[in-house]
XYZ file of C-alpha atoms in Angstrom:
558
model
C -31.014 -16.589 4.340
C -31.390 -14.675 1.067
C -31.116 -11.007 0.303
C -34.912 -10.824 0.160
C -35.234 -11.713 3.839
C -35.050 -8.971 6.467
C -31.815 -8.623 8.399
C -31.802 -7.959 12.115
C -29.091 -5.530 13.164
C -27.948 -7.545 16.176
C -27.617 -10.701 14.106
C -25.679 -8.867 11.408
C -23.200 -7.457 13.921
C -22.817 -10.884 15.548
C -22.047 -12.408 12.148
C -19.539 -9.642 11.492
C -17.767 -10.397 14.775
C -17.528 -14.090 13.901
C -16.240 -13.208 10.427
C -13.594 -10.920 11.938
C -12.437 -13.680 14.277
C -12.148 -16.124 11.370
C -10.291 -13.507 9.342
C -7.809 -12.975 12.160
C -7.142 -16.721 12.204
C -6.511 -16.576 8.461
C -4.111 -13.665 8.915
C -2.340 -15.459 11.768
C -1.718 -18.405 9.481
C -0.328 -16.107 6.771
C 1.826 -14.389 9.368
C 3.215 -17.673 10.676
C 4.044 -19.034 7.227
C 5.635 -15.776 6.126
C 7.685 -15.478 9.311
C 9.093 -18.968 8.852
C 10.571 -17.912 5.525
C 12.487 -14.925 6.907
C 13.612 -16.226 10.309
C 17.009 -17.670 11.157
C 17.438 -20.741 13.339
C 18.186 -18.521 16.347
C 14.846 -16.772 15.914
C 16.225 -13.506 14.548
C 14.947 -11.927 11.344
C 17.086 -12.407 8.235
C 17.396 -9.058 6.448
C 18.483 -10.596 3.159
C 15.538 -12.965 3.235
C 13.230 -10.042 4.050
C 14.376 -8.302 0.870
C 14.119 -11.443 -1.222
C 10.660 -12.192 0.148
C 9.391 -8.625 -0.289
C 6.360 -9.631 -2.333
C 5.196 -12.181 0.238
C 5.770 -9.722 3.079
C 3.819 -7.007 1.299
C 1.057 -9.507 0.607
C 0.883 -10.216 4.325
C 0.727 -6.471 4.987
C -2.285 -6.144 2.717
C -3.996 -9.152 4.311
C -3.441 -7.681 7.769
C -4.751 -4.317 6.577
C -7.943 -5.867 5.200
C -8.518 -7.819 8.407
C -8.057 -4.747 10.604
C -10.356 -2.789 8.296
C -13.099 -5.379 8.759
C -12.614 -5.269 12.519
C -12.975 -1.487 12.602
C -16.016 -1.611 10.312
C -17.644 -4.013 12.770
C -16.787 -1.659 15.646
C -18.321 1.223 13.693
C -21.524 -0.757 13.201
C -21.696 -1.718 16.863
C -21.213 1.889 17.958
C -23.900 3.121 15.577
C -26.322 0.430 16.717
C -25.810 1.426 20.351
C -26.811 4.994 19.473
C -29.757 3.972 17.293
C -28.123 5.078 14.033
C -27.451 1.709 12.395
C -30.035 2.027 9.655
C -30.519 0.356 6.300
C -27.854 2.447 4.562
C -25.262 1.673 7.215
C -26.219 -2.005 7.150
C -25.676 -2.028 3.405
C -22.254 -0.438 3.836
C -21.269 -3.158 6.281
C -22.694 -5.933 4.143
C -21.114 -4.762 0.906
C -17.780 -4.073 2.596
C -17.624 -7.458 4.298
C -18.758 -9.269 1.164
C -16.099 -7.582 -0.959
C -13.141 -7.695 1.441
C -13.761 -11.266 2.589
C -13.889 -12.364 -1.042
C -10.587 -10.585 -1.638
C -8.981 -12.313 1.339
C -10.044 -15.686 0.002
C -9.327 -15.057 -3.681
C -6.700 -12.323 -3.967
C -6.031 -8.701 -2.973
C -4.971 -6.040 -5.447
C -1.746 -4.514 -4.109
C -1.644 -2.230 -7.150
C -3.235 -2.035 -10.580
C -1.303 -5.081 -11.816
C -0.127 -6.870 -8.671
C -2.328 -9.314 -6.786
C -1.466 -11.371 -3.751
C -3.273 -14.729 -3.667
C -3.411 -17.465 -1.027
C -1.661 -19.931 -3.335
C 1.366 -17.644 -3.612
C 1.641 -17.403 0.177
C 1.200 -21.173 0.648
C -1.997 -20.696 2.636
C -4.567 -22.379 0.405
C -5.587 -24.517 3.375
C -6.260 -21.420 5.453
C -8.256 -19.864 2.601
C -10.356 -23.040 2.354
C -10.988 -22.939 6.098
C -11.942 -19.281 5.848
C -14.552 -19.785 3.153
C -15.899 -22.875 4.921
C -16.798 -20.802 7.968
C -20.606 -20.319 7.952
C -20.371 -16.615 8.791
C -17.928 -16.026 5.935
C -20.089 -18.007 3.536
C -23.106 -15.979 4.569
C -21.364 -12.695 3.793
C -20.049 -14.014 0.483
C -23.594 -15.013 -0.486
C -25.518 -12.086 0.987
C -23.111 -9.186 1.317
C -21.987 -7.490 -1.861
C -25.099 -8.075 -3.937
C -26.602 -6.092 -6.786
C -29.711 -5.312 -4.734
C -27.684 -3.870 -1.875
C -25.511 -1.768 -4.159
C -28.601 -0.434 -5.935
C -30.314 0.335 -2.619
C -27.308 2.218 -1.248
C -26.859 4.371 -4.326
C -30.595 5.069 -4.463
C -30.453 6.258 -0.866
C -27.472 8.533 -1.525
C -28.915 9.825 -4.799
C -32.034 10.897 -2.940
C -29.957 13.020 -0.559
C -29.491 10.358 2.083
C -26.302 10.100 4.106
C -24.096 7.508 5.746
C -23.637 8.131 9.460
C -20.349 9.778 10.379
C -21.083 10.712 13.988
C -18.304 9.884 16.415
C -20.351 9.697 19.581
C -18.575 12.794 20.881
C -20.551 16.023 20.790
C -17.460 18.201 20.539
C -15.995 16.242 17.642
C -19.309 16.171 15.813
C -19.533 19.955 16.205
C -15.970 20.292 14.887
C -16.913 18.258 11.827
C -19.964 20.392 11.127
C -17.995 23.613 11.590
C -15.237 22.628 9.194
C -17.587 21.060 6.687
C -19.464 24.338 6.501
C -16.240 26.358 6.234
C -14.880 24.081 3.493
C -18.093 24.174 1.502
C -18.411 27.943 1.725
C -14.819 29.195 1.564
C -12.819 26.542 -0.287
C -14.877 24.263 -2.489
C -16.409 26.951 -4.770
C -12.955 28.289 -5.684
C -10.701 25.228 -5.491
C -10.751 24.368 -9.164
C -10.091 27.937 -10.220
C -7.115 28.118 -7.848
C -5.849 24.777 -9.109
C -5.998 25.774 -12.779
C -4.209 29.032 -12.007
C -1.596 27.234 -9.904
C -2.391 29.805 -7.252
C -1.390 29.554 -3.628
C -4.213 29.087 -1.168
C -5.232 32.710 -0.563
C -3.679 34.064 2.589
C -7.126 35.219 3.712
C -8.264 31.587 3.736
C -5.123 30.571 5.620
C -5.841 33.253 8.208
C -9.421 32.067 8.634
C -8.154 28.522 9.080
C -5.767 29.781 11.731
C -8.599 31.527 13.561
C -10.493 28.235 13.577
C -7.510 26.545 15.206
C -6.409 24.301 12.327
C -2.699 24.661 13.027
C -2.886 23.959 16.739
C -5.394 21.135 16.981
C -2.920 18.665 18.478
C -0.668 21.182 20.233
C -0.513 21.200 24.022
C -2.697 24.023 25.435
C 0.337 25.139 27.458
C 1.737 26.351 24.158
C -1.385 27.868 22.670
C -2.885 24.787 21.066
C -6.279 23.163 21.421
C -4.897 19.851 22.683
C -7.700 17.912 21.029
C -5.592 15.051 19.724
C -5.187 13.140 16.489
C -8.785 12.054 16.039
C -9.910 15.685 15.970
C -7.053 16.404 13.579
C -8.353 13.647 11.287
C -11.877 15.045 11.274
C -10.668 18.543 10.404
C -8.264 17.283 7.745
C -10.900 15.063 6.154
C -13.421 17.874 5.806
C -10.900 20.381 4.442
C -9.482 17.846 1.976
C -12.980 16.968 0.831
C -13.062 20.492 -0.572
C -9.438 20.594 -1.780
C -6.405 18.609 -0.757
C -4.332 21.796 -0.476
C -6.574 23.086 2.313
C -6.227 19.840 4.228
C -2.510 19.695 3.581
C -1.774 23.093 5.075
C -2.281 21.475 8.435
C 0.257 18.768 7.625
C 3.129 21.255 7.692
C 2.104 22.392 11.178
C 1.488 18.818 12.302
C 5.008 17.707 11.361
C 6.706 20.778 12.823
C 4.758 20.687 16.079
C 5.318 16.937 16.498
C 9.052 17.407 16.054
C 9.315 20.374 18.393
C 6.784 19.046 20.905
C 8.464 15.642 21.145
C 12.134 16.563 20.924
C 12.511 20.303 21.447
C 13.899 22.015 24.493
C 11.478 23.925 26.692
C 12.804 27.139 25.205
C 12.242 25.860 21.659
C 8.708 24.791 22.508
C 7.903 28.147 24.062
C 9.435 30.006 21.121
C 7.882 28.124 18.232
C 4.774 26.170 19.192
C 2.501 29.127 20.080
C 3.405 30.933 16.865
C 2.822 27.882 14.681
C -0.421 27.003 16.472
C -1.775 30.512 15.994
C -0.837 30.621 12.316
C 1.480 33.571 12.894
C 4.232 31.617 11.181
C 3.909 28.895 8.552
C 6.319 25.935 8.641
C 7.655 23.596 5.984
C 9.487 20.275 6.182
C 12.864 20.069 4.435
C 13.992 16.439 4.420
C 14.088 14.865 0.943
C 17.101 15.144 -1.352
C 17.628 14.424 -5.045
C 18.378 10.751 -5.721
C 17.719 9.666 -2.121
C 13.918 9.564 -1.799
C 12.998 7.496 1.268
C 16.623 6.393 1.798
C 17.538 9.114 4.284
C 20.703 7.274 5.287
C 22.235 8.576 2.054
C 21.435 12.210 2.874
C 24.305 14.576 2.021
C 23.235 18.118 2.985
C 25.831 19.372 5.483
C 25.403 21.394 8.635
C 28.726 22.763 9.864
C 29.111 24.441 13.244
C 30.701 27.889 13.013
C 33.076 29.496 15.544
C 30.243 31.607 16.984
C 28.055 28.533 17.517
C 25.758 29.083 14.543
C 25.374 26.497 11.777
C 26.147 26.736 8.087
C 23.933 24.696 5.737
C 25.170 23.522 2.328
C 23.400 21.131 -0.006
C 20.289 20.483 -2.031
C 16.738 19.473 -1.159
C 13.770 18.607 -3.346
C 10.000 18.169 -3.181
C 9.679 20.784 -0.470
C 6.044 21.780 -0.079
C 5.062 25.404 0.645
C 8.730 26.377 0.817
C 8.472 29.941 -0.494
C 5.660 31.211 1.727
C 6.884 29.457 4.867
C 8.585 31.259 7.736
C 10.426 28.362 9.359
C 11.891 25.063 8.199
C 12.384 21.807 10.025
C 15.560 20.810 8.214
C 17.424 17.489 8.313
C 21.168 17.678 7.657
C 24.351 15.726 8.304
C 26.381 17.225 11.148
C 29.018 14.495 11.303
C 30.235 13.320 7.869
C 32.511 10.769 9.547
C 29.460 8.819 10.722
C 27.659 7.121 7.819
C 23.999 6.308 7.707
C 21.369 7.715 10.018
C 23.537 8.367 13.077
C 25.257 11.431 11.640
C 21.998 13.295 10.996
C 20.605 16.178 13.044
C 17.379 18.171 12.894
C 17.220 21.959 12.833
C 14.555 24.607 13.345
C 15.627 27.122 10.734
C 13.947 30.513 10.467
C 13.703 32.158 7.057
C 11.992 35.240 5.618
C 8.680 34.658 3.885
C 8.967 34.893 0.132
C 6.766 36.664 -2.373
C 5.727 35.938 -5.956
C 8.421 38.347 -7.149
C 11.132 37.082 -4.773
C 10.238 33.620 -3.455
C 13.531 33.041 -1.606
C 14.973 36.288 -0.257
C 17.149 34.566 2.355
C 20.909 34.856 1.975
C 22.492 31.508 1.164
C 19.251 29.974 -0.058
C 17.709 29.716 -3.511
C 15.001 27.642 -5.099
C 12.916 26.845 -8.117
C 9.366 25.613 -8.501
C 8.671 22.038 -9.616
C 5.693 22.003 -11.958
C 3.282 19.281 -10.908
C 0.082 17.633 -12.125
C -1.891 18.297 -8.983
C -1.464 18.923 -5.257
C -1.187 22.608 -6.003
C -2.068 25.500 -3.719
C 1.207 25.366 -1.806
C 3.594 24.476 -4.647
C 6.626 22.209 -4.696
C 10.216 23.413 -4.829
C 13.814 22.394 -5.246
C 16.070 24.204 -2.787
C 19.775 24.921 -2.774
C 21.719 25.971 0.317
C 25.099 27.636 0.029
C 26.173 29.077 3.342
C 22.633 29.426 4.719
C 22.812 30.386 8.394
C 20.890 28.689 11.203
C 21.021 30.144 14.694
C 22.882 28.128 17.320
C 19.597 27.653 19.178
C 18.125 25.991 16.103
C 19.545 22.515 16.761
C 16.454 20.523 17.763
C 16.706 19.388 21.350
C 20.173 20.903 21.542
C 21.729 17.544 20.612
C 23.454 16.286 17.504
C 22.981 12.924 15.833
C 19.336 12.478 16.829
C 17.697 13.860 13.695
C 16.629 10.578 12.145
C 15.248 9.242 15.423
C 13.381 12.502 16.006
C 11.899 12.351 12.515
C 10.821 8.713 12.893
C 8.820 9.699 15.983
C 6.686 12.011 13.840
C 5.844 9.520 11.111
C 2.911 7.942 12.912
C 1.070 11.258 13.206
C 2.060 12.393 9.705
C 0.824 9.162 8.118
C -2.432 9.242 10.047
C -2.968 12.806 8.914
C -2.173 11.818 5.334
C -4.680 8.976 5.553
C -7.281 11.535 6.636
C -6.374 13.679 3.636
C -6.884 10.639 1.423
C -10.292 9.971 2.953
C -11.298 13.557 2.192
C -10.100 13.264 -1.406
C -11.972 9.956 -1.747
C -15.183 11.649 -0.583
C -14.582 14.509 -3.015
C -14.273 12.041 -5.899
C -17.403 10.208 -4.801
C -19.371 13.460 -4.465
C -18.421 14.491 -7.991
C -19.138 11.056 -9.443
C -22.551 10.802 -7.790
C -23.535 14.331 -8.817
C -22.565 13.768 -12.439
C -24.287 10.363 -12.593
C -27.513 11.944 -11.368
C -27.386 14.837 -13.842
C -26.091 13.278 -17.043
C -28.417 11.292 -19.296
C -27.445 8.655 -21.841
C -29.869 6.631 -23.947
C -32.784 8.351 -22.246
C -31.787 7.495 -18.679
C -29.627 8.971 -15.943
C -26.186 7.397 -15.712
C -26.942 6.265 -12.178
C -29.682 4.029 -13.591
C -27.143 1.748 -15.268
C -25.866 -1.076 -13.030
C -22.189 -0.715 -13.938
C -22.317 2.961 -12.926
C -24.374 2.311 -9.809
C -22.034 -0.495 -8.779
C -19.025 1.794 -9.088
C -20.634 4.451 -6.927
C -21.663 1.949 -4.258
C -18.147 0.534 -3.861
C -16.684 4.037 -3.833
C -18.869 5.031 -0.886
C -18.320 1.764 0.980
C -14.541 1.749 0.644
C -14.336 5.366 1.742
C -16.215 4.535 4.940
C -13.931 1.551 5.530
C -10.790 3.649 5.002
C -12.188 6.360 7.265
C -12.846 3.968 10.129
C -9.379 2.430 9.824
C -7.888 5.930 9.925
C -9.919 6.856 12.989
C -8.742 3.665 14.667
C -5.100 4.593 14.106
C -5.780 8.087 15.447
C -7.409 6.691 18.593
C -4.422 4.431 19.162
C -2.136 7.444 18.894
C -4.305 9.453 21.255
C -4.068 6.630 23.795
C -0.306 6.953 23.715
C 0.217 3.538 22.160
C 2.771 2.774 19.475
C 0.860 2.678 16.191
C 3.367 2.614 13.348
C 1.667 -0.500 11.949
C -1.828 0.931 12.318
C -0.788 4.284 10.833
C 0.832 2.454 7.931
C -2.323 0.420 7.352
C -4.493 3.536 7.345
C -2.243 5.359 4.913
C -1.854 2.289 2.689
C -5.579 1.659 2.303
C -6.837 5.247 2.265
C -4.381 6.297 -0.444
C -5.434 3.406 -2.651
C -9.128 4.182 -2.103
C -8.587 7.854 -2.958
C -6.921 6.958 -6.252
C -9.474 4.258 -7.064
C -12.356 6.634 -6.354
C -10.849 9.425 -8.435
C -10.145 7.138 -11.376
C -13.608 5.588 -11.131
C -15.363 8.954 -10.849
C -13.532 10.159 -13.946
C -14.726 7.031 -15.750
C -18.288 7.906 -14.741
C -17.754 11.327 -16.308
C -16.596 9.724 -19.551
C -14.869 12.081 -21.957
C -15.890 15.125 -19.945
C -13.800 13.876 -17.044
C -10.703 14.307 -19.181
C -11.474 17.986 -19.734
C -9.650 20.435 -17.487
C -12.843 22.382 -16.871
C -14.341 19.524 -14.857
C -13.176 19.348 -11.200
C -12.761 15.582 -11.333
C -9.666 16.148 -13.508
C -8.139 18.021 -10.563
C -9.145 15.389 -8.034
C -7.558 12.658 -10.151
C -4.250 14.533 -10.158
C -4.499 15.304 -6.456
C -5.290 11.689 -5.556
C -2.295 10.245 -7.371
C 0.278 11.777 -5.043
C -1.236 10.158 -1.951
C 0.305 6.782 -2.797
C 3.735 8.401 -2.915
C 4.384 11.071 -0.305
C 4.758 10.447 3.438
C 6.079 7.024 2.431
C 5.066 5.333 -0.807
C 2.652 2.395 -0.735
C 5.586 0.005 -0.920
C 7.205 1.700 2.084
C 3.964 1.422 4.070
C 3.714 -2.280 3.265
C 7.293 -2.750 4.448
C 6.585 -0.902 7.708
C 3.521 -3.078 8.359
C 5.294 -6.326 7.482
C 8.318 -5.538 9.635
C 6.024 -4.713 12.516
C 4.236 -8.022 12.139
C 7.499 -9.932 11.872
C 8.902 -8.239 14.963
C 5.925 -9.153 17.126
C 3.890 -12.215 17.920
C 0.644 -10.349 17.631
C -1.925 -11.008 14.966
C -3.228 -8.129 12.858
């Protein structure tokens, strides 16, 4: 078959299913070979070998991520076909995506701008040869990511066409439309101005978001939330972040706080805090990271000392605390038992504080802070905090138990990483929107930029990869909503979506040429916003480690 011949939807989906099955076999081979290099004779995992084999393990993580992405793209296509929405544009997305990602599996995946993992390095050249020998794989390599398909997709989108994003759930589709309209009307027109001024998201916008239920989407209705789950949270976050990452990120603070309190809090703590966070009455912030520790929380030094009256005294320093000044309550991780090293001496606190102002950002006794100037991700601001005798009420110890802080925090990471992946998808769409708009307005050598193949090709891959990242993120959210452990899936979603957001932003700026480097153009903001996504909520390298460890600990294939 050639690209000139018509493609029947059912046949395309059948080929995709066969290609996914072959890809899973390829991943299973990579998993088996990698496991053999880090496993002791008794079958246990060798930690030293895991560290020494980090590159191979991370390569496996990327392979597994690509394979799961293809599987979810095929599921997306099947769902659309069942509802009569699998049209030419969606077919092109599937074809281009499969053509590109299958080629990467066989030839090499970019783990970063200058790191590639290739089958030869993982000792799976035989598996790569078997993969490309599969007729379904060969068909996609020959007919998938072609110039004609890329040109057709961009032509469709340039003419105002869309790529289906319906979820097959009327309520969720209505939620998307509601928040897309809100973001386009209330956030997008002002986002760049707010960014350049380093202004906080206006409190009026925050209040409108609260009225729409942003801060209580996943909260149990018993405590004033909507109880709609993580998939709904992803849809809302994606649409808000498509306008400005700060708008989408406001929900992250509530998501982390409500996960912590909802999972580990006492009934009294839940009743006290969840309704007020869900309603937007109070704004939370997460206070975990310390200078020189980063993701290594076992080295955390901030002390919480119980006082004679039962209250707690906090002493120490924290950094990279988002929205710290305007928040009303902190979820704060501190060491309650200095005699216990590592994670076991850590406890989590719900610490109330007065809301700061521009003139006095930290009016609380025993607490001070300074702003960290940043490239992007503005609208909430980043801070360094110092605690010197800051008081936390006795009832603020999360769950009423000491030494469980790290475990409690780990239980929130799945939801936080899924939500961050949704933010990345929104940023990726924002970059694509700006790139497409500019390419269809700007002329060079007598033609629109979108006429030139190298520009059109960029735009096509931007759109396709954003859809792929979105569907992987939705998959992780569905797993979470089903109550299944999904640390691997959440890590995959965050890993891929963050890379796509950065790639899209960088590519869209390239489409803008020199103008993209000017502060007056919004793409300069999106580039800065996108860069942080590969770092916070666990850097890309941390996500790859989480995925690899999950694969090594189980006998499942990706």
